[in-house]
Amino acid sequence: MKVTIRQATEADLPGILDIVNDAILNSTAIWSHYAYTLDNRRKWLAERREKNQPILVAVLGSDIAGFASFGDFRPHDGYLHSVEHSIYVHRHHHGKGIGKQLMPPLFHAAKALGKHVMIGGIEAGNTGSLKFHRDLGFVETGRLKEVGWKFDRWLDLVFMQKILDASTDIRID
Ligand SMILES: CC(C)(COP(=O)(O)OP(=O)(O)OC[C@H]1O[C@@H](n2cnc3c(N)ncnc32)[C@H](O)[C@@H]1OP(=O)(O)O)[C@@H](O)C(=O)NCCC(=O)NCCS
């Protein structure tokens, strides 16, 4: 399904909020117990804008079908060239190729900012997302046991990374 990919505006925040709150309330994709507010998303947009970090939306007609963004990986300057991304597609539109259209512009934006590595933190049971990222050239580089707690159970976190300017993707087996 072909979507238009563009930078998010304030007007897109309710659509983004719907997607993210569905993931919070009904999945272990985000390890938050409480729904976000529109105000919280406004602050997030402002912070990302201030750092020139993109929030890309996939637009279908007048609806926000998904979004992808990245922020700092860790706060210290030595991590300046690494980013941690997030990607969410509306659950009515999973598996229609929308995530696959959002990621290349996100790689492009990261490279344009001189970023070297993109990192995703994925719940170990989220096999769809693990495969999605593997297909895009991410490789698993770490697995943290029982660092999360949601829905009355421990969650493991898988780190996957992609070196953005490598001509071939690294393999760490
Ligand atoms: C993970 C996610 C972003 C993928 O986006 P999507 O639009 O559904 O994925 P696409 O349709 O672009 O799929 C691209 C590839 O990913 C893989 N994939 C995506 N979802 C999958 C699933 N549930 N199971 C297995 N493979 C899956 C497929 O290999 C697919 O390749 P194909 O086209 O050859 O079949 C989306 O499903 C989503 O938002 N999931 C819930 C939230 C989430 O887990 N976000 C990531 C947090 S780390």
Coordinates of C-alpha atoms in Angstrom, one line a residue, residues 57-119:
V57 CA 4.7 10.2 9.2
A58 CA 3.1 7.8 6.7
V59 CA 0.0 9.4 5.4
L60 CA -2.9 7.5 3.9
G61 CA -5.6 9.8 2.6
S62 CA -6.1 12.1 5.6
D63 CA -5.0 9.5 8.2
I64 CA -1.7 8.9 9.9
A65 CA -1.0 5.3 9.2
G66 CA 2.4 5.1 11.0
F67 CA 5.4 7.1 12.1
A68 CA 9.1 6.7 12.6
S69 CA 11.6 8.8 14.5
F70 CA 15.0 8.8 16.2
G71 CA 16.6 10.5 19.2
D72 CA 19.8 10.3 21.0
F73 CA 21.0 6.8 22.0
R74 CA 22.6 8.0 25.2
P75 CA 23.3 11.5 26.6
H76 CA 27.1 11.7 26.6
D77 CA 28.9 13.4 23.6
G78 CA 30.8 10.2 22.7
Y79 CA 27.5 8.7 21.5
L80 CA 26.8 11.7 19.2
H81 CA 27.0 9.5 16.1
S82 CA 24.5 6.9 17.4
V83 CA 20.7 7.2 17.4
E84 CA 17.9 5.1 18.8
H85 CA 14.8 4.9 16.6
S86 CA 11.2 4.0 17.0
I87 CA 8.6 2.9 14.4
Y88 CA 4.9 2.2 14.8
V89 CA 2.3 1.4 12.2
H90 CA -1.4 1.6 13.0
R91 CA -2.6 -1.9 13.8
H92 CA -5.2 -1.8 11.0
H93 CA -2.4 -1.4 8.6
H94 CA 0.3 -3.9 9.8
G95 CA 1.9 -6.0 7.1
K96 CA 0.9 -3.8 4.2
G97 CA 4.5 -2.5 3.5
I98 CA 4.1 0.8 5.3
G99 CA 6.9 0.2 7.8
K100 CA 9.2 -0.7 4.9
Q101 CA 8.4 2.6 3.2
L102 CA 9.1 4.6 6.4
M103 CA 12.6 3.3 7.2
P104 CA 14.7 4.3 4.1
P105 CA 13.8 8.0 4.5
L106 CA 14.7 7.6 8.2
F107 CA 18.1 6.2 7.3
H108 CA 18.5 9.0 4.8
A109 CA 17.7 11.6 7.5
A110 CA 20.1 10.0 9.9
K111 CA 23.0 9.9 7.4
A112 CA 22.3 13.6 6.5
L113 CA 22.9 14.5 10.1
G114 CA 26.2 12.5 10.1
K115 CA 24.8 9.6 12.2
H116 CA 26.7 6.4 11.9
V117 CA 24.7 3.8 13.8
M118 CA 20.9 3.3 14.3
I119 CA 19.8 1.2 17.2

